[in-house]
Each structure stands twice: as structure tokens, then as C-alpha cells.
Amino acid sequence: MSNKKDLKLRVKTVVGHMKGIEKMIDEDKYCIDIINQITAIQSSLRKISDQLLEDHLHSCVKSAIKRGDDEEVLGELMEVLKHRTQK
């Protein structure tokens, strides 16, 4: 896994932004401002997900293919990719 510390920091940042959104809602802030914050969080989560997937490809998938477990890991990846492309 890439830098676990970096990933945890990114997650904590997202959690902080989520709390900010909750506060914005409580304070009846402008809806578009709240939506913009939500969009920023979605982007941050996508980046975290991208990094985790890249780490998985470079470590777990590589190891599984070397062991001959390529069919299982490819099936798993296909499921992940299907979910990532659905909206």
C-alpha cells in the first residue's frame, strides 16, 4: 500500500469536510455552496479510491497472478470496475 499515513490523512480531511457540510446545513447556508462542498468531497473520495486501486494492482494483484490465482483476482477487479463506472 502506498503511504498509509497519507491515505489516513486524506480520509480525515474528508471527515472534516463532512462535518463542515453538516454545520453548513445547520446554519442554512446557500444550497449551491453546500453542493460545491459535496462535489469536492466526492472528488477527494475518488482520489482515495484511485490510490487504493493502484496500490492493490501493484501488490495484491501482482502477487495473485504470480501464484496462479489470476482468474479469481480478475473477476474481483471486474466487479470493482463495474461498480466504479455505475452512477
Short mmCIF file of N, CA and C in Angstrom, two decimals:
data_model
loop_
_atom_site.label_atom_id
_atom_site.label_comp_id
_atom_site.label_asym_id
_atom_site.label_seq_id
_atom_site.Cartn_x
_atom_site.Cartn_y
_atom_site.Cartn_z
N MET A 1 0.86 -1.18 0.00
CA MET A 1 0.00 0.00 0.00
C MET A 1 0.89 1.23 0.00
N SER A 2 0.46 2.23 -0.75
CA SER A 2 1.26 3.45 -0.76
C SER A 2 1.36 3.94 0.68
N ASN A 3 1.51 5.14 0.87
CA ASN A 3 1.70 5.67 2.20
C ASN A 3 0.38 5.64 2.98
N LYS A 4 0.30 4.70 3.92
CA LYS A 4 -0.91 4.56 4.74
C LYS A 4 -1.21 5.85 5.48
N LYS A 5 -0.16 6.50 5.92
CA LYS A 5 -0.32 7.77 6.65
C LYS A 5 -1.00 8.81 5.75
N ASP A 6 -0.60 8.87 4.49
CA ASP A 6 -1.18 9.81 3.54
C ASP A 6 -2.66 9.49 3.30
N LEU A 7 -2.98 8.21 3.13
CA LEU A 7 -4.38 7.83 2.91
C LEU A 7 -5.24 8.18 4.12
N LYS A 8 -4.73 7.91 5.32
CA LYS A 8 -5.48 8.24 6.54
C LYS A 8 -5.69 9.74 6.66
N LEU A 9 -4.69 10.52 6.30
CA LEU A 9 -4.82 11.97 6.34
C LEU A 9 -5.89 12.44 5.37
N ARG A 10 -5.91 11.85 4.18
CA ARG A 10 -6.94 12.20 3.20
C ARG A 10 -8.34 11.87 3.72
N VAL A 11 -8.47 10.72 4.37
CA VAL A 11 -9.77 10.33 4.92
C VAL A 11 -10.18 11.29 6.03
N LYS A 12 -9.25 11.64 6.89
CA LYS A 12 -9.56 12.58 7.97
C LYS A 12 -9.99 13.94 7.41
N THR A 13 -9.36 14.34 6.32
CA THR A 13 -9.74 15.59 5.67
C THR A 13 -11.18 15.52 5.16
N VAL A 14 -11.53 14.40 4.55
CA VAL A 14 -12.91 14.21 4.06
C VAL A 14 -13.89 14.26 5.23
N VAL A 15 -13.54 13.59 6.33
CA VAL A 15 -14.41 13.60 7.51
C VAL A 15 -14.60 15.04 8.00
N GLY A 16 -13.53 15.81 8.02
CA GLY A 16 -13.63 17.21 8.43
C GLY A 16 -14.56 18.00 7.52
N HIS A 17 -14.44 17.76 6.22
CA HIS A 17 -15.32 18.44 5.26
C HIS A 17 -16.78 18.00 5.45
N MET A 18 -16.98 16.73 5.77
CA MET A 18 -18.35 16.25 6.01
C MET A 18 -18.96 16.96 7.22
N LYS A 19 -18.17 17.12 8.26
CA LYS A 19 -18.66 17.85 9.43
C LYS A 19 -18.96 19.30 9.07
N GLY A 20 -18.14 19.85 8.17
CA GLY A 20 -18.39 21.21 7.70
C GLY A 20 -19.72 21.32 6.97
N ILE A 21 -20.03 20.30 6.17
CA ILE A 21 -21.31 20.30 5.46
C ILE A 21 -22.46 20.22 6.44
N GLU A 22 -22.31 19.40 7.46
CA GLU A 22 -23.35 19.30 8.48
C GLU A 22 -23.59 20.67 9.12
N LYS A 23 -22.51 21.37 9.43
CA LYS A 23 -22.62 22.70 10.02
C LYS A 23 -23.28 23.67 9.05
N MET A 24 -22.90 23.59 7.78
CA MET A 24 -23.49 24.46 6.76
C MET A 24 -25.00 24.25 6.68
N ILE A 25 -25.42 23.00 6.77
CA ILE A 25 -26.85 22.69 6.72
C ILE A 25 -27.54 23.26 7.95
N ASP A 26 -26.92 23.06 9.13
CA ASP A 26 -27.49 23.59 10.37
C ASP A 26 -27.63 25.11 10.32
N GLU A 27 -26.68 25.75 9.65
CA GLU A 27 -26.67 27.22 9.58
C GLU A 27 -27.42 27.76 8.36
N ASP A 28 -28.13 26.86 7.66
CA ASP A 28 -28.91 27.25 6.48
C ASP A 28 -28.08 28.02 5.45
N LYS A 29 -26.88 27.52 5.19
CA LYS A 29 -26.02 28.14 4.18
C LYS A 29 -26.61 27.94 2.79
N TYR A 30 -26.14 28.72 1.86
CA TYR A 30 -26.61 28.70 0.48
C TYR A 30 -26.43 27.29 -0.11
N CYS A 31 -27.51 26.77 -0.68
CA CYS A 31 -27.53 25.39 -1.18
C CYS A 31 -26.40 25.09 -2.17
N ILE A 32 -26.13 26.02 -3.05
CA ILE A 32 -25.09 25.81 -4.05
C ILE A 32 -23.72 25.66 -3.38
N ASP A 33 -23.48 26.41 -2.32
CA ASP A 33 -22.22 26.27 -1.58
C ASP A 33 -22.10 24.87 -0.97
N ILE A 34 -23.20 24.37 -0.45
CA ILE A 34 -23.20 23.02 0.12
C ILE A 34 -22.95 21.99 -0.98
N ILE A 35 -23.61 22.15 -2.09
CA ILE A 35 -23.42 21.23 -3.22
C ILE A 35 -21.97 21.26 -3.70
N ASN A 36 -21.37 22.43 -3.75
CA ASN A 36 -19.97 22.53 -4.15
C ASN A 36 -19.06 21.78 -3.18
N GLN A 37 -19.36 21.86 -1.90
CA GLN A 37 -18.57 21.12 -0.91
C GLN A 37 -18.74 19.61 -1.10
N ILE A 38 -19.96 19.19 -1.37
CA ILE A 38 -20.23 17.77 -1.61
C ILE A 38 -19.45 17.29 -2.84
N THR A 39 -19.45 18.10 -3.88
CA THR A 39 -18.70 17.75 -5.10
C THR A 39 -17.21 17.62 -4.80
N ALA A 40 -16.68 18.51 -3.99
CA ALA A 40 -15.27 18.45 -3.62
C ALA A 40 -14.97 17.17 -2.84
N ILE A 41 -15.87 16.79 -1.95
CA ILE A 41 -15.69 15.55 -1.18
C ILE A 41 -15.74 14.34 -2.10
N GLN A 42 -16.66 14.33 -3.04
CA GLN A 42 -16.74 13.22 -3.98
C GLN A 42 -15.44 13.08 -4.76
N SER A 43 -14.87 14.20 -5.15
CA SER A 43 -13.59 14.18 -5.87
C SER A 43 -12.48 13.63 -4.98
N SER A 44 -12.46 14.04 -3.74
CA SER A 44 -11.46 13.55 -2.80
C SER A 44 -11.60 12.05 -2.57
N LEU A 45 -12.83 11.59 -2.43
CA LEU A 45 -13.06 10.15 -2.25
C LEU A 45 -12.63 9.37 -3.48
N ARG A 46 -12.86 9.92 -4.65
CA ARG A 46 -12.45 9.27 -5.89
C ARG A 46 -10.92 9.12 -5.93
N LYS A 47 -10.22 10.17 -5.50
CA LYS A 47 -8.76 10.12 -5.48
C LYS A 47 -8.26 9.07 -4.49
N ILE A 48 -8.90 8.97 -3.34
CA ILE A 48 -8.54 7.94 -2.36
C ILE A 48 -8.77 6.56 -2.97
N SER A 49 -9.91 6.38 -3.59
CA SER A 49 -10.25 5.11 -4.22
C SER A 49 -9.26 4.77 -5.33
N ASP A 50 -8.91 5.75 -6.14
CA ASP A 50 -7.93 5.54 -7.22
C ASP A 50 -6.59 5.07 -6.66
N GLN A 51 -6.15 5.71 -5.58
CA GLN A 51 -4.87 5.34 -4.98
C GLN A 51 -4.92 3.92 -4.42
N LEU A 52 -6.01 3.59 -3.74
CA LEU A 52 -6.15 2.24 -3.20
C LEU A 52 -6.17 1.20 -4.30
N LEU A 53 -6.86 1.49 -5.39
CA LEU A 53 -6.91 0.55 -6.51
C LEU A 53 -5.53 0.39 -7.13
N GLU A 54 -4.82 1.49 -7.30
CA GLU A 54 -3.46 1.41 -7.85
C GLU A 54 -2.55 0.57 -6.95
N ASP A 55 -2.64 0.81 -5.65
CA ASP A 55 -1.85 0.02 -4.70
C ASP A 55 -2.20 -1.46 -4.79
N HIS A 56 -3.49 -1.74 -4.90
CA HIS A 56 -3.96 -3.12 -4.99
C HIS A 56 -3.41 -3.80 -6.25
N LEU A 57 -3.42 -3.08 -7.35
CA LEU A 57 -2.89 -3.64 -8.60
C LEU A 57 -1.41 -3.95 -8.48
N HIS A 58 -0.66 -3.06 -7.86
CA HIS A 58 0.79 -3.24 -7.76
C HIS A 58 1.20 -4.26 -6.71
N SER A 59 0.34 -4.57 -5.78
CA SER A 59 0.72 -5.52 -4.73
C SER A 59 -0.10 -6.80 -4.81
N CYS A 60 -1.33 -6.75 -4.40
CA CYS A 60 -2.17 -7.94 -4.29
C CYS A 60 -2.38 -8.63 -5.64
N VAL A 61 -2.71 -7.87 -6.65
CA VAL A 61 -2.99 -8.46 -7.97
C VAL A 61 -1.73 -9.08 -8.54
N LYS A 62 -0.64 -8.36 -8.43
CA LYS A 62 0.64 -8.87 -8.92
C LYS A 62 0.98 -10.21 -8.25
N SER A 63 0.83 -10.26 -6.94
CA SER A 63 1.12 -11.48 -6.18
C SER A 63 0.18 -12.61 -6.58
N ALA A 64 -1.10 -12.30 -6.74
CA ALA A 64 -2.08 -13.33 -7.10
C ALA A 64 -1.77 -13.92 -8.47
N ILE A 65 -1.38 -13.10 -9.40
CA ILE A 65 -1.04 -13.58 -10.74
C ILE A 65 0.19 -14.48 -10.69
N LYS A 66 1.17 -14.10 -9.89
CA LYS A 66 2.38 -14.94 -9.74
C LYS A 66 2.03 -16.30 -9.13
N ARG A 67 1.03 -16.32 -8.24
CA ARG A 67 0.61 -17.58 -7.61
C ARG A 67 -0.29 -18.40 -8.52
N GLY A 68 -0.75 -17.81 -9.60
CA GLY A 68 -1.65 -18.52 -10.50
C GLY A 68 -3.12 -18.31 -10.18
N ASP A 69 -3.42 -17.36 -9.31
CA ASP A 69 -4.80 -17.05 -8.94
C ASP A 69 -5.37 -15.93 -9.81
N ASP A 70 -4.95 -15.88 -11.06
CA ASP A 70 -5.33 -14.76 -11.90
C ASP A 70 -6.82 -14.69 -12.19
N GLU A 71 -7.49 -15.82 -12.37
CA GLU A 71 -8.94 -15.79 -12.67
C GLU A 71 -9.73 -15.17 -11.53
N GLU A 72 -9.40 -15.57 -10.32
CA GLU A 72 -10.11 -15.05 -9.15
C GLU A 72 -9.91 -13.53 -9.02
N VAL A 73 -8.67 -13.10 -9.13
CA VAL A 73 -8.38 -11.69 -8.95
C VAL A 73 -8.93 -10.85 -10.12
N LEU A 74 -8.93 -11.39 -11.32
CA LEU A 74 -9.51 -10.67 -12.46
C LEU A 74 -11.02 -10.51 -12.29
N GLY A 75 -11.67 -11.55 -11.78
CA GLY A 75 -13.11 -11.45 -11.51
C GLY A 75 -13.41 -10.38 -10.47
N GLU A 76 -12.58 -10.35 -9.45
CA GLU A 76 -12.73 -9.34 -8.40
C GLU A 76 -12.56 -7.93 -8.97
N LEU A 77 -11.55 -7.77 -9.80
CA LEU A 77 -11.31 -6.46 -10.43
C LEU A 77 -12.46 -6.05 -11.34
N MET A 78 -13.00 -7.00 -12.07
CA MET A 78 -14.13 -6.68 -12.95
C MET A 78 -15.31 -6.16 -12.13
N GLU A 79 -15.57 -6.78 -10.98
CA GLU A 79 -16.67 -6.32 -10.12
C GLU A 79 -16.41 -4.90 -9.63
N VAL A 80 -15.18 -4.65 -9.20
CA VAL A 80 -14.83 -3.31 -8.72
C VAL A 80 -15.01 -2.28 -9.83
N LEU A 81 -14.52 -2.61 -11.01
CA LEU A 81 -14.63 -1.67 -12.13
C LEU A 81 -16.08 -1.43 -12.54
N LYS A 82 -16.91 -2.47 -12.47
CA LYS A 82 -18.34 -2.29 -12.78
C LYS A 82 -18.97 -1.29 -11.82
N HIS A 83 -18.67 -1.44 -10.54
CA HIS A 83 -19.25 -0.54 -9.54
C HIS A 83 -18.72 0.88 -9.68
N ARG A 84 -17.48 1.02 -10.08
CA ARG A 84 -16.88 2.36 -10.23
C ARG A 84 -17.48 3.11 -11.42
N THR A 85 -17.92 2.38 -12.43
CA THR A 85 -18.45 3.05 -13.61
C THR A 85 -19.96 3.29 -13.53
N GLN A 86 -20.62 2.67 -12.56
CA GLN A 86 -22.06 2.89 -12.39
C GLN A 86 -22.28 4.18 -11.63
N LYS A 87 -23.30 4.90 -12.03
CA LYS A 87 -23.64 6.14 -11.33
C LYS A 87 -25.12 6.21 -11.11
#
